[in-house]
Amino acid sequence: MNSRNVPDLNGKHASLPMVSVITSCYNTAAYIEQCIKSVQAVNTYDRFRVEHIVVDDGSTDASLVILQYLACSFKGSKIQLKVYELAVNTGMPSQVRNYGVARAGGKYLFCLDADDVITQNALRYFLDHFLANPDSR
């Protein structure tokens, strides 16, 4: 699909498939910026859209401040960064992840831990697999 033939909606190619990257975090101030920046560096080749949903599980360190700063600094970038805050720590990463999943706009979900980074082409390979093998969804 040629990106020039795709209608543009507020700078986003609305008809392209979307991958929602879901990250839950709790007291990951030392790692979260690296995680977020690795998702921002993903190469989409204008073949898909990406939103990164990060849910802070009541962190008591600077995690939320860092997330809010990054959300402001990445406004208008090709990859949307959406930050949600839970006021009290649940202690249940799967519940926090499910909170993010419930807010995801993408058809395809990719979970990424807050202390991990993703390589530049990983989401392209991820999506290519699902598009080539629709029964594996």
mmCIF file of N, CA and C in Angstrom:
data_model
loop_
_atom_site.group_PDB
_atom_site.id
_atom_site.type_symbol
_atom_site.label_atom_id
_atom_site.label_comp_id
_atom_site.label_asym_id
_atom_site.label_seq_id
_atom_site.Cartn_x
_atom_site.Cartn_y
_atom_site.Cartn_z
ATOM 1 N N MET A 1 0.840 -1.165 0.000
ATOM 2 C CA MET A 1 0.000 0.000 0.000
ATOM 3 C C MET A 1 0.889 1.233 0.000
ATOM 4 N N ASN A 2 0.629 2.127 -0.890
ATOM 5 C CA ASN A 2 1.403 3.347 -0.995
ATOM 6 C C ASN A 2 0.815 4.383 -0.044
ATOM 7 N N SER A 3 1.613 4.941 0.841
ATOM 8 C CA SER A 3 1.100 5.870 1.844
ATOM 9 C C SER A 3 0.530 7.137 1.216
ATOM 10 N N ARG A 4 0.918 7.455 -0.023
ATOM 11 C CA ARG A 4 0.361 8.638 -0.670
ATOM 12 C C ARG A 4 -1.097 8.440 -1.057
ATOM 13 N N ASN A 5 -1.538 7.195 -1.165
ATOM 14 C CA ASN A 5 -2.922 6.913 -1.532
ATOM 15 C C ASN A 5 -3.829 6.709 -0.326
ATOM 16 N N VAL A 6 -3.289 6.848 0.860
ATOM 17 C CA VAL A 6 -4.051 6.632 2.084
ATOM 18 C C VAL A 6 -4.525 7.979 2.594
ATOM 19 N N PRO A 7 -5.831 8.103 2.909
ATOM 20 C CA PRO A 7 -6.308 9.379 3.437
ATOM 21 C C PRO A 7 -5.606 9.735 4.743
ATOM 22 N N ASP A 8 -5.304 10.995 4.910
ATOM 23 C CA ASP A 8 -4.608 11.466 6.090
ATOM 24 C C ASP A 8 -5.619 12.084 7.051
ATOM 25 N N LEU A 9 -5.607 11.685 8.313
ATOM 26 C CA LEU A 9 -6.508 12.209 9.320
ATOM 27 C C LEU A 9 -5.674 12.752 10.462
ATOM 28 N N ASN A 10 -5.580 14.084 10.553
ATOM 29 C CA ASN A 10 -4.773 14.727 11.597
ATOM 30 C C ASN A 10 -3.346 14.192 11.625
ATOM 31 N N GLY A 11 -2.757 14.022 10.464
ATOM 32 C CA GLY A 11 -1.380 13.550 10.402
ATOM 33 C C GLY A 11 -1.241 12.055 10.569
ATOM 34 N N LYS A 12 -2.322 11.329 10.730
ATOM 35 C CA LYS A 12 -2.277 9.875 10.887
ATOM 36 C C LYS A 12 -2.964 9.241 9.687
ATOM 37 N N HIS A 13 -2.466 8.130 9.247
ATOM 38 C CA HIS A 13 -3.054 7.403 8.130
ATOM 39 C C HIS A 13 -4.144 6.498 8.684
ATOM 40 N N ALA A 14 -5.375 6.994 8.650
ATOM 41 C CA ALA A 14 -6.487 6.349 9.353
ATOM 42 C C ALA A 14 -6.778 4.935 8.883
ATOM 43 N N SER A 15 -6.499 4.606 7.641
ATOM 44 C CA SER A 15 -6.855 3.270 7.157
ATOM 45 C C SER A 15 -5.760 2.229 7.388
ATOM 46 N N LEU A 16 -4.617 2.640 7.877
ATOM 47 C CA LEU A 16 -3.540 1.694 8.157
ATOM 48 C C LEU A 16 -3.834 0.933 9.448
ATOM 49 N N PRO A 17 -3.391 -0.340 9.542
ATOM 50 C CA PRO A 17 -3.597 -1.081 10.794
ATOM 51 C C PRO A 17 -2.828 -0.421 11.937
ATOM 52 N N MET A 18 -3.375 -0.568 13.142
ATOM 53 C CA MET A 18 -2.713 0.015 14.310
ATOM 54 C C MET A 18 -2.267 -1.078 15.274
ATOM 55 N N VAL A 19 -1.048 -0.910 15.781
ATOM 56 C CA VAL A 19 -0.508 -1.756 16.830
ATOM 57 C C VAL A 19 -0.511 -0.931 18.116
ATOM 58 N N SER A 20 -1.112 -1.481 19.151
ATOM 59 C CA SER A 20 -1.100 -0.831 20.466
ATOM 60 C C SER A 20 -0.046 -1.522 21.325
ATOM 61 N N VAL A 21 0.965 -0.764 21.726
ATOM 62 C CA VAL A 21 1.992 -1.271 22.632
ATOM 63 C C VAL A 21 1.529 -0.921 24.042
ATOM 64 N N ILE A 22 1.433 -1.933 24.893
ATOM 65 C CA ILE A 22 0.931 -1.752 26.258
ATOM 66 C C ILE A 22 2.075 -1.970 27.243
ATOM 67 N N THR A 23 2.297 -0.971 28.093
ATOM 68 C CA THR A 23 3.346 -1.068 29.107
ATOM 69 C C THR A 23 2.771 -0.708 30.469
ATOM 70 N N SER A 24 2.947 -1.597 31.419
ATOM 71 C CA SER A 24 2.586 -1.265 32.800
ATOM 72 C C SER A 24 3.885 -0.954 33.533
ATOM 73 N N CYS A 25 3.815 -0.004 34.457
ATOM 74 C CA CYS A 25 5.043 0.317 35.189
ATOM 75 C C CYS A 25 4.747 0.610 36.649
ATOM 76 N N TYR A 26 5.703 0.282 37.453
ATOM 77 C CA TYR A 26 5.670 0.611 38.875
ATOM 78 C C TYR A 26 7.109 0.845 39.332
ATOM 79 N N ASN A 27 7.388 2.072 39.727
ATOM 80 C CA ASN A 27 8.716 2.457 40.212
ATOM 81 C C ASN A 27 9.822 2.050 39.239
ATOM 82 N N THR A 28 9.660 2.453 38.004
ATOM 83 C CA THR A 28 10.654 2.131 36.970
ATOM 84 C C THR A 28 11.327 3.397 36.418
ATOM 85 N N ALA A 29 11.507 4.383 37.278
ATOM 86 C CA ALA A 29 12.096 5.648 36.846
ATOM 87 C C ALA A 29 13.457 5.449 36.166
ATOM 88 N N ALA A 30 14.194 4.464 36.596
ATOM 89 C CA ALA A 30 15.528 4.226 36.036
ATOM 90 C C ALA A 30 15.483 3.680 34.611
ATOM 91 N N TYR A 31 14.338 3.120 34.196
ATOM 92 C CA TYR A 31 14.258 2.435 32.908
ATOM 93 C C TYR A 31 13.214 2.985 31.943
ATOM 94 N N ILE A 32 12.180 3.626 32.447
ATOM 95 C CA ILE A 32 11.007 3.913 31.629
ATOM 96 C C ILE A 32 11.309 4.821 30.435
ATOM 97 N N GLU A 33 12.203 5.766 30.585
ATOM 98 C CA GLU A 33 12.518 6.665 29.466
ATOM 99 C C GLU A 33 13.128 5.886 28.304
ATOM 100 N N GLN A 34 14.026 4.965 28.607
ATOM 101 C CA GLN A 34 14.639 4.138 27.562
ATOM 102 C C GLN A 34 13.579 3.297 26.850
ATOM 103 N N CYS A 35 12.655 2.753 27.602
ATOM 104 C CA CYS A 35 11.565 1.947 27.032
ATOM 105 C C CYS A 35 10.729 2.799 26.073
ATOM 106 N N ILE A 36 10.307 3.975 26.539
ATOM 107 C CA ILE A 36 9.465 4.864 25.730
ATOM 108 C C ILE A 36 10.203 5.294 24.464
ATOM 109 N N LYS A 37 11.459 5.676 24.610
ATOM 110 C CA LYS A 37 12.224 6.131 23.442
ATOM 111 C C LYS A 37 12.444 5.010 22.439
ATOM 112 N N SER A 38 12.545 3.771 22.898
ATOM 113 C CA SER A 38 12.718 2.662 21.953
ATOM 114 C C SER A 38 11.455 2.479 21.118
ATOM 115 N N VAL A 39 10.287 2.678 21.724
ATOM 116 C CA VAL A 39 9.041 2.576 20.953
ATOM 117 C C VAL A 39 8.938 3.758 19.988
ATOM 118 N N GLN A 40 9.328 4.940 20.430
ATOM 119 C CA GLN A 40 9.287 6.109 19.549
ATOM 120 C C GLN A 40 10.205 5.943 18.340
ATOM 121 N N ALA A 41 11.247 5.131 18.473
ATOM 122 C CA ALA A 41 12.217 4.928 17.381
ATOM 123 C C ALA A 41 11.811 3.811 16.416
ATOM 124 N N VAL A 42 10.683 3.152 16.691
ATOM 125 C CA VAL A 42 10.234 2.067 15.814
ATOM 126 C C VAL A 42 10.018 2.595 14.400
ATOM 127 N N ASN A 43 10.475 1.821 13.427
ATOM 128 C CA ASN A 43 10.293 2.208 12.024
ATOM 129 C C ASN A 43 9.034 1.541 11.478
ATOM 130 N N THR A 44 8.043 2.345 11.106
ATOM 131 C CA THR A 44 6.768 1.807 10.614
ATOM 132 C C THR A 44 6.732 1.690 9.091
ATOM 133 N N TYR A 45 7.681 2.284 8.416
ATOM 134 C CA TYR A 45 7.718 2.294 6.947
ATOM 135 C C TYR A 45 6.395 2.791 6.363
ATOM 136 N N ASP A 46 5.653 3.602 7.115
ATOM 137 C CA ASP A 46 4.337 4.104 6.709
ATOM 138 C C ASP A 46 3.380 2.992 6.336
ATOM 139 N N ARG A 47 3.551 1.799 6.963
ATOM 140 C CA ARG A 47 2.675 0.653 6.686
ATOM 141 C C ARG A 47 1.695 0.392 7.820
ATOM 142 N N PHE A 48 1.951 0.974 9.001
ATOM 143 C CA PHE A 48 1.055 0.797 10.131
ATOM 144 C C PHE A 48 1.239 1.951 11.103
ATOM 145 N N ARG A 49 0.285 2.102 11.985
ATOM 146 C CA ARG A 49 0.331 3.130 13.023
ATOM 147 C C ARG A 49 0.646 2.460 14.357
ATOM 148 N N VAL A 50 1.175 3.249 15.287
ATOM 149 C CA VAL A 50 1.515 2.737 16.620
ATOM 150 C C VAL A 50 1.013 3.726 17.664
ATOM 151 N N GLU A 51 0.401 3.177 18.695
ATOM 152 C CA GLU A 51 0.121 3.954 19.900
ATOM 153 C C GLU A 51 0.797 3.222 21.048
ATOM 154 N N HIS A 52 1.358 3.990 21.955
ATOM 155 C CA HIS A 52 2.020 3.395 23.125
ATOM 156 C C HIS A 52 1.231 3.829 24.351
ATOM 157 N N ILE A 53 0.627 2.862 25.002
ATOM 158 C CA ILE A 53 -0.165 3.116 26.198
ATOM 159 C C ILE A 53 0.647 2.659 27.404
ATOM 160 N N VAL A 54 0.908 3.601 28.306
ATOM 161 C CA VAL A 54 1.659 3.285 29.520
ATOM 162 C C VAL A 54 0.758 3.551 30.715
ATOM 163 N N VAL A 55 0.631 2.554 31.575
ATOM 164 C CA VAL A 55 -0.188 2.678 32.772
ATOM 165 C C VAL A 55 0.735 2.616 33.987
ATOM 166 N N ASP A 56 0.751 3.712 34.742
ATOM 167 C CA ASP A 56 1.549 3.765 35.956
ATOM 168 C C ASP A 56 0.715 3.226 37.112
ATOM 169 N N ASP A 57 1.242 2.230 37.794
ATOM 170 C CA ASP A 57 0.523 1.529 38.864
ATOM 171 C C ASP A 57 0.826 2.129 40.234
ATOM 172 N N GLY A 58 0.594 3.435 40.357
ATOM 173 C CA GLY A 58 0.781 4.087 41.653
ATOM 174 C C GLY A 58 2.227 4.200 42.088
ATOM 175 N N SER A 59 3.120 4.471 41.163
ATOM 176 C CA SER A 59 4.548 4.578 41.495
ATOM 177 C C SER A 59 4.794 5.619 42.580
ATOM 178 N N THR A 60 5.799 5.348 43.395
ATOM 179 C CA THR A 60 6.190 6.294 44.446
ATOM 180 C C THR A 60 7.516 6.971 44.118
ATOM 181 N N ASP A 61 8.128 6.599 42.998
ATOM 182 C CA ASP A 61 9.362 7.263 42.564
ATOM 183 C C ASP A 61 8.995 8.295 41.487
ATOM 184 N N ALA A 62 9.919 8.677 40.670
ATOM 185 C CA ALA A 62 9.696 9.723 39.660
ATOM 186 C C ALA A 62 9.115 9.186 38.347
ATOM 187 N N SER A 63 8.680 7.945 38.308
ATOM 188 C CA SER A 63 8.166 7.350 37.062
ATOM 189 C C SER A 63 7.084 8.192 36.411
ATOM 190 N N LEU A 64 6.095 8.602 37.175
ATOM 191 C CA LEU A 64 4.970 9.346 36.603
ATOM 192 C C LEU A 64 5.412 10.708 36.073
ATOM 193 N N VAL A 65 6.301 11.375 36.776
ATOM 194 C CA VAL A 65 6.818 12.669 36.320
ATOM 195 C C VAL A 65 7.533 12.498 34.982
ATOM 196 N N ILE A 66 8.342 11.465 34.879
ATOM 197 C CA ILE A 66 9.062 11.181 33.628
ATOM 198 C C ILE A 66 8.068 10.894 32.511
ATOM 199 N N LEU A 67 7.056 10.083 32.790
ATOM 200 C CA LEU A 67 6.040 9.749 31.784
ATOM 201 C C LEU A 67 5.300 10.994 31.313
ATOM 202 N N GLN A 68 4.914 11.857 32.237
ATOM 203 C CA GLN A 68 4.204 13.078 31.870
ATOM 204 C C GLN A 68 5.081 13.990 31.024
ATOM 205 N N TYR A 69 6.340 14.105 31.393
ATOM 206 C CA TYR A 69 7.272 14.907 30.605
ATOM 207 C C TYR A 69 7.403 14.351 29.187
ATOM 208 N N LEU A 70 7.581 13.026 29.070
ATOM 209 C CA LEU A 70 7.727 12.409 27.753
ATOM 210 C C LEU A 70 6.453 12.548 26.928
ATOM 211 N N ALA A 71 5.292 12.411 27.566
ATOM 212 C CA ALA A 71 4.023 12.561 26.849
ATOM 213 C C ALA A 71 3.923 13.958 26.242
ATOM 214 N N CYS A 72 4.361 14.969 26.975
ATOM 215 C CA CYS A 72 4.350 16.342 26.445
ATOM 216 C C CYS A 72 5.381 16.524 25.340
ATOM 217 N N SER A 73 6.562 15.972 25.527
ATOM 218 C CA SER A 73 7.632 16.180 24.546
ATOM 219 C C SER A 73 7.399 15.413 23.251
ATOM 220 N N PHE A 74 6.592 14.343 23.287
ATOM 221 C CA PHE A 74 6.323 13.563 22.077
ATOM 222 C C PHE A 74 5.008 13.940 21.409
ATOM 223 N N LYS A 75 4.334 14.979 21.893
ATOM 224 C CA LYS A 75 3.084 15.407 21.252
ATOM 225 C C LYS A 75 3.367 15.729 19.786
ATOM 226 N N GLY A 76 2.513 15.218 18.899
ATOM 227 C CA GLY A 76 2.677 15.469 17.476
ATOM 228 C C GLY A 76 3.650 14.530 16.786
ATOM 229 N N SER A 77 4.245 13.586 17.528
ATOM 230 C CA SER A 77 5.161 12.645 16.889
ATOM 231 C C SER A 77 4.368 11.561 16.179
ATOM 232 N N LYS A 78 5.037 10.759 15.379
ATOM 233 C CA LYS A 78 4.348 9.737 14.584
ATOM 234 C C LYS A 78 3.749 8.633 15.454
ATOM 235 N N ILE A 79 4.272 8.460 16.656
ATOM 236 C CA ILE A 79 3.767 7.426 17.560
ATOM 237 C C ILE A 79 3.120 8.114 18.766
ATOM 238 N N GLN A 80 1.847 7.820 18.962
ATOM 239 C CA GLN A 80 1.113 8.420 20.071
ATOM 240 C C GLN A 80 1.557 7.801 21.393
ATOM 241 N N LEU A 81 1.775 8.634 22.396
ATOM 242 C CA LEU A 81 2.085 8.161 23.744
ATOM 243 C C LEU A 81 0.944 8.591 24.651
ATOM 244 N N LYS A 82 0.259 7.606 25.231
ATOM 245 C CA LYS A 82 -0.856 7.874 26.129
ATOM 246 C C LYS A 82 -0.487 7.348 27.508
ATOM 247 N N VAL A 83 -0.558 8.209 28.515
ATOM 248 C CA VAL A 83 -0.174 7.855 29.870
ATOM 249 C C VAL A 83 -1.409 7.862 30.766
ATOM 250 N N TYR A 84 -1.577 6.792 31.515
ATOM 251 C CA TYR A 84 -2.665 6.673 32.481
ATOM 252 C C TYR A 84 -2.057 6.409 33.852
ATOM 253 N N GLU A 85 -2.707 6.948 34.873
ATOM 254 C CA GLU A 85 -2.205 6.809 36.245
ATOM 255 C C GLU A 85 -3.248 6.128 37.111
ATOM 256 N N LEU A 86 -2.824 5.100 37.815
ATOM 257 C CA LEU A 86 -3.658 4.499 38.849
ATOM 258 C C LEU A 86 -3.193 5.098 40.171
ATOM 259 N N ALA A 87 -4.111 5.623 40.943
ATOM 260 C CA ALA A 87 -3.755 6.348 42.168
ATOM 261 C C ALA A 87 -3.115 5.456 43.222
ATOM 262 N N VAL A 88 -3.529 4.197 43.270
ATOM 263 C CA VAL A 88 -3.027 3.276 44.285
ATOM 264 C C VAL A 88 -2.428 2.055 43.596
ATOM 265 N N ASN A 89 -1.291 1.609 44.094
ATOM 266 C CA ASN A 89 -0.636 0.436 43.525
ATOM 267 C C ASN A 89 -1.499 -0.802 43.715
ATOM 268 N N THR A 90 -1.779 -1.495 42.606
ATOM 269 C CA THR A 90 -2.583 -2.720 42.674
ATOM 270 C C THR A 90 -1.727 -3.920 43.028
ATOM 271 N N GLY A 91 -0.440 -3.863 42.684
ATOM 272 C CA GLY A 91 0.431 -5.006 42.908
ATOM 273 C C GLY A 91 0.135 -6.156 41.960
ATOM 274 N N MET A 92 -0.655 -5.884 40.929
ATOM 275 C CA MET A 92 -1.068 -6.927 39.982
ATOM 276 C C MET A 92 -0.780 -6.464 38.551
ATOM 277 N N PRO A 93 0.429 -6.752 38.035
ATOM 278 C CA PRO A 93 0.791 -6.273 36.698
ATOM 279 C C PRO A 93 -0.210 -6.668 35.610
ATOM 280 N N SER A 94 -0.805 -7.843 35.714
ATOM 281 C CA SER A 94 -1.758 -8.252 34.681
ATOM 282 C C SER A 94 -3.002 -7.373 34.710
ATOM 283 N N GLN A 95 -3.444 -6.971 35.875
ATOM 284 C CA GLN A 95 -4.600 -6.083 35.989
ATOM 285 C C GLN A 95 -4.277 -4.712 35.396
ATOM 286 N N VAL A 96 -3.078 -4.231 35.640
ATOM 287 C CA VAL A 96 -2.643 -2.943 35.100
ATOM 288 C C VAL A 96 -2.549 -3.032 33.579
ATOM 289 N N ARG A 97 -1.989 -4.116 33.089
ATOM 290 C CA ARG A 97 -1.895 -4.331 31.640
ATOM 291 C C ARG A 97 -3.292 -4.376 31.017
ATOM 292 N N ASN A 98 -4.226 -5.071 31.658
ATOM 293 C CA ASN A 98 -5.599 -5.140 31.154
ATOM 294 C C ASN A 98 -6.263 -3.766 31.131
ATOM 295 N N TYR A 99 -5.924 -2.905 32.077
ATOM 296 C CA TYR A 99 -6.421 -1.527 32.085
ATOM 297 C C TYR A 99 -5.975 -0.823 30.801
ATOM 298 N N GLY A 100 -4.716 -1.021 30.424
ATOM 299 C CA GLY A 100 -4.208 -0.441 29.180
ATOM 300 C C GLY A 100 -4.855 -1.050 27.953
ATOM 301 N N VAL A 101 -5.045 -2.359 27.964
ATOM 302 C CA VAL A 101 -5.676 -3.052 26.838
ATOM 303 C C VAL A 101 -7.080 -2.502 26.613
ATOM 304 N N ALA A 102 -7.804 -2.241 27.690
ATOM 305 C CA ALA A 102 -9.171 -1.723 27.571
ATOM 306 C C ALA A 102 -9.207 -0.347 26.912
ATOM 307 N N ARG A 103 -8.091 0.364 26.918
ATOM 308 C CA ARG A 103 -8.024 1.697 26.322
ATOM 309 C C ARG A 103 -7.325 1.709 24.963
ATOM 310 N N ALA A 104 -6.931 0.537 24.518
ATOM 311 C CA ALA A 104 -6.185 0.421 23.256
ATOM 312 C C ALA A 104 -7.099 0.592 22.054
ATOM 313 N N GLY A 105 -6.591 1.300 21.069
ATOM 314 C CA GLY A 105 -7.349 1.501 19.841
ATOM 315 C C GLY A 105 -6.910 0.577 18.719
ATOM 316 N N GLY A 106 -5.834 -0.139 18.932
ATOM 317 C CA GLY A 106 -5.287 -0.997 17.882
ATOM 318 C C GLY A 106 -5.934 -2.361 17.826
ATOM 319 N N LYS A 107 -5.905 -2.925 16.640
ATOM 320 C CA LYS A 107 -6.389 -4.298 16.452
ATOM 321 C C LYS A 107 -5.354 -5.298 16.958
ATOM 322 N N TYR A 108 -4.094 -4.893 16.945
ATOM 323 C CA TYR A 108 -2.990 -5.768 17.340
ATOM 324 C C TYR A 108 -2.370 -5.223 18.625
ATOM 325 N N LEU A 109 -2.144 -6.105 19.593
ATOM 326 C CA LEU A 109 -1.599 -5.713 20.891
ATOM 327 C C LEU A 109 -0.208 -6.296 21.083
ATOM 328 N N PHE A 110 0.684 -5.485 21.612
ATOM 329 C CA PHE A 110 2.050 -5.911 21.895
ATOM 330 C C PHE A 110 2.382 -5.441 23.305
ATOM 331 N N CYS A 111 2.621 -6.359 24.219
ATOM 332 C CA CYS A 111 2.953 -6.000 25.601
ATOM 333 C C CYS A 111 4.466 -5.864 25.744
ATOM 334 N N LEU A 112 4.875 -4.766 26.348
ATOM 335 C CA LEU A 112 6.293 -4.470 26.538
ATOM 336 C C LEU A 112 6.493 -4.041 27.982
ATOM 337 N N ASP A 113 7.360 -4.739 28.694
ATOM 338 C CA ASP A 113 7.623 -4.381 30.086
ATOM 339 C C ASP A 113 8.383 -3.059 30.158
ATOM 340 N N ALA A 114 8.197 -2.346 31.253
ATOM 341 C CA ALA A 114 8.776 -1.020 31.420
ATOM 342 C C ALA A 114 10.296 -1.027 31.493
ATOM 343 N N ASP A 115 10.897 -2.165 31.821
ATOM 344 C CA ASP A 115 12.354 -2.235 31.899
ATOM 345 C C ASP A 115 12.957 -2.898 30.659
ATOM 346 N N ASP A 116 12.165 -2.968 29.574
ATOM 347 C CA ASP A 116 12.633 -3.540 28.310
ATOM 348 C C ASP A 116 12.659 -2.482 27.220
ATOM 349 N N VAL A 117 13.376 -2.768 26.158
ATOM 350 C CA VAL A 117 13.374 -1.931 24.960
ATOM 351 C C VAL A 117 13.003 -2.811 23.776
ATOM 352 N N ILE A 118 12.535 -2.181 22.726
ATOM 353 C CA ILE A 118 12.132 -2.898 21.524
ATOM 354 C C ILE A 118 13.060 -2.475 20.380
ATOM 355 N N THR A 119 13.374 -3.408 19.501
ATOM 356 C CA THR A 119 14.236 -3.065 18.372
ATOM 357 C C THR A 119 13.421 -2.367 17.289
ATOM 358 N N GLN A 120 14.107 -1.657 16.430
ATOM 359 C CA GLN A 120 13.472 -0.796 15.441
ATOM 360 C C GLN A 120 12.470 -1.508 14.531
ATOM 361 N N ASN A 121 12.713 -2.737 14.157
ATOM 362 C CA ASN A 121 11.845 -3.427 13.210
ATOM 363 C C ASN A 121 10.946 -4.491 13.835
ATOM 364 N N ALA A 122 10.971 -4.639 15.142
ATOM 365 C CA ALA A 122 10.226 -5.716 15.796
ATOM 366 C C ALA A 122 8.724 -5.645 15.521
ATOM 367 N N LEU A 123 8.136 -4.465 15.591
ATOM 368 C CA LEU A 123 6.696 -4.368 15.354
ATOM 369 C C LEU A 123 6.333 -4.638 13.900
ATOM 370 N N ARG A 124 7.217 -4.306 12.991
ATOM 371 C CA ARG A 124 6.961 -4.612 11.579
ATOM 372 C C ARG A 124 6.925 -6.124 11.377
ATOM 373 N N TYR A 125 7.870 -6.852 11.964
ATOM 374 C CA TYR A 125 7.872 -8.315 11.851
ATOM 375 C C TYR A 125 6.649 -8.909 12.546
ATOM 376 N N PHE A 126 6.301 -8.352 13.692
ATOM 377 C CA PHE A 126 5.126 -8.784 14.454
ATOM 378 C C PHE A 126 3.871 -8.645 13.592
ATOM 379 N N LEU A 127 3.682 -7.471 13.017
ATOM 380 C CA LEU A 127 2.492 -7.230 12.208
ATOM 381 C C LEU A 127 2.516 -8.038 10.915
ATOM 382 N N ASP A 128 3.668 -8.128 10.266
ATOM 383 C CA ASP A 128 3.775 -8.928 9.038
ATOM 384 C C ASP A 128 3.335 -10.364 9.277
ATOM 385 N N HIS A 129 3.706 -10.915 10.433
ATOM 386 C CA HIS A 129 3.311 -12.288 10.757
ATOM 387 C C HIS A 129 1.782 -12.416 10.810
ATOM 388 N N PHE A 130 1.146 -11.495 11.514
ATOM 389 C CA PHE A 130 -0.308 -11.575 11.654
ATOM 390 C C PHE A 130 -1.040 -11.314 10.348
ATOM 391 N N LEU A 131 -0.516 -10.430 9.532
ATOM 392 C CA LEU A 131 -1.167 -10.163 8.244
ATOM 393 C C LEU A 131 -1.007 -11.345 7.288
ATOM 394 N N ALA A 132 0.120 -12.041 7.365
ATOM 395 C CA ALA A 132 0.368 -13.195 6.497
ATOM 396 C C ALA A 132 -0.306 -14.462 7.015
ATOM 397 N N ASN A 133 -0.616 -14.502 8.303
ATOM 398 C CA ASN A 133 -1.207 -15.697 8.931
ATOM 399 C C ASN A 133 -2.440 -15.281 9.738
ATOM 400 N N PRO A 134 -3.521 -14.942 9.072
ATOM 401 C CA PRO A 134 -4.700 -14.433 9.790
ATOM 402 C C PRO A 134 -5.286 -15.418 10.799
ATOM 403 N N ASP A 135 -5.047 -16.705 10.652
ATOM 404 C CA ASP A 135 -5.584 -17.677 11.595
ATOM 405 C C ASP A 135 -4.813 -17.705 12.910
ATOM 406 N N SER A 136 -3.666 -17.030 12.977
ATOM 407 C CA SER A 136 -2.857 -17.035 14.201
ATOM 408 C C SER A 136 -3.257 -15.920 15.166
ATOM 409 N N ARG A 137 -4.230 -15.131 14.804
ATOM 410 C CA ARG A 137 -4.655 -14.020 15.665
ATOM 411 C C ARG A 137 -5.259 -14.551 16.871
#
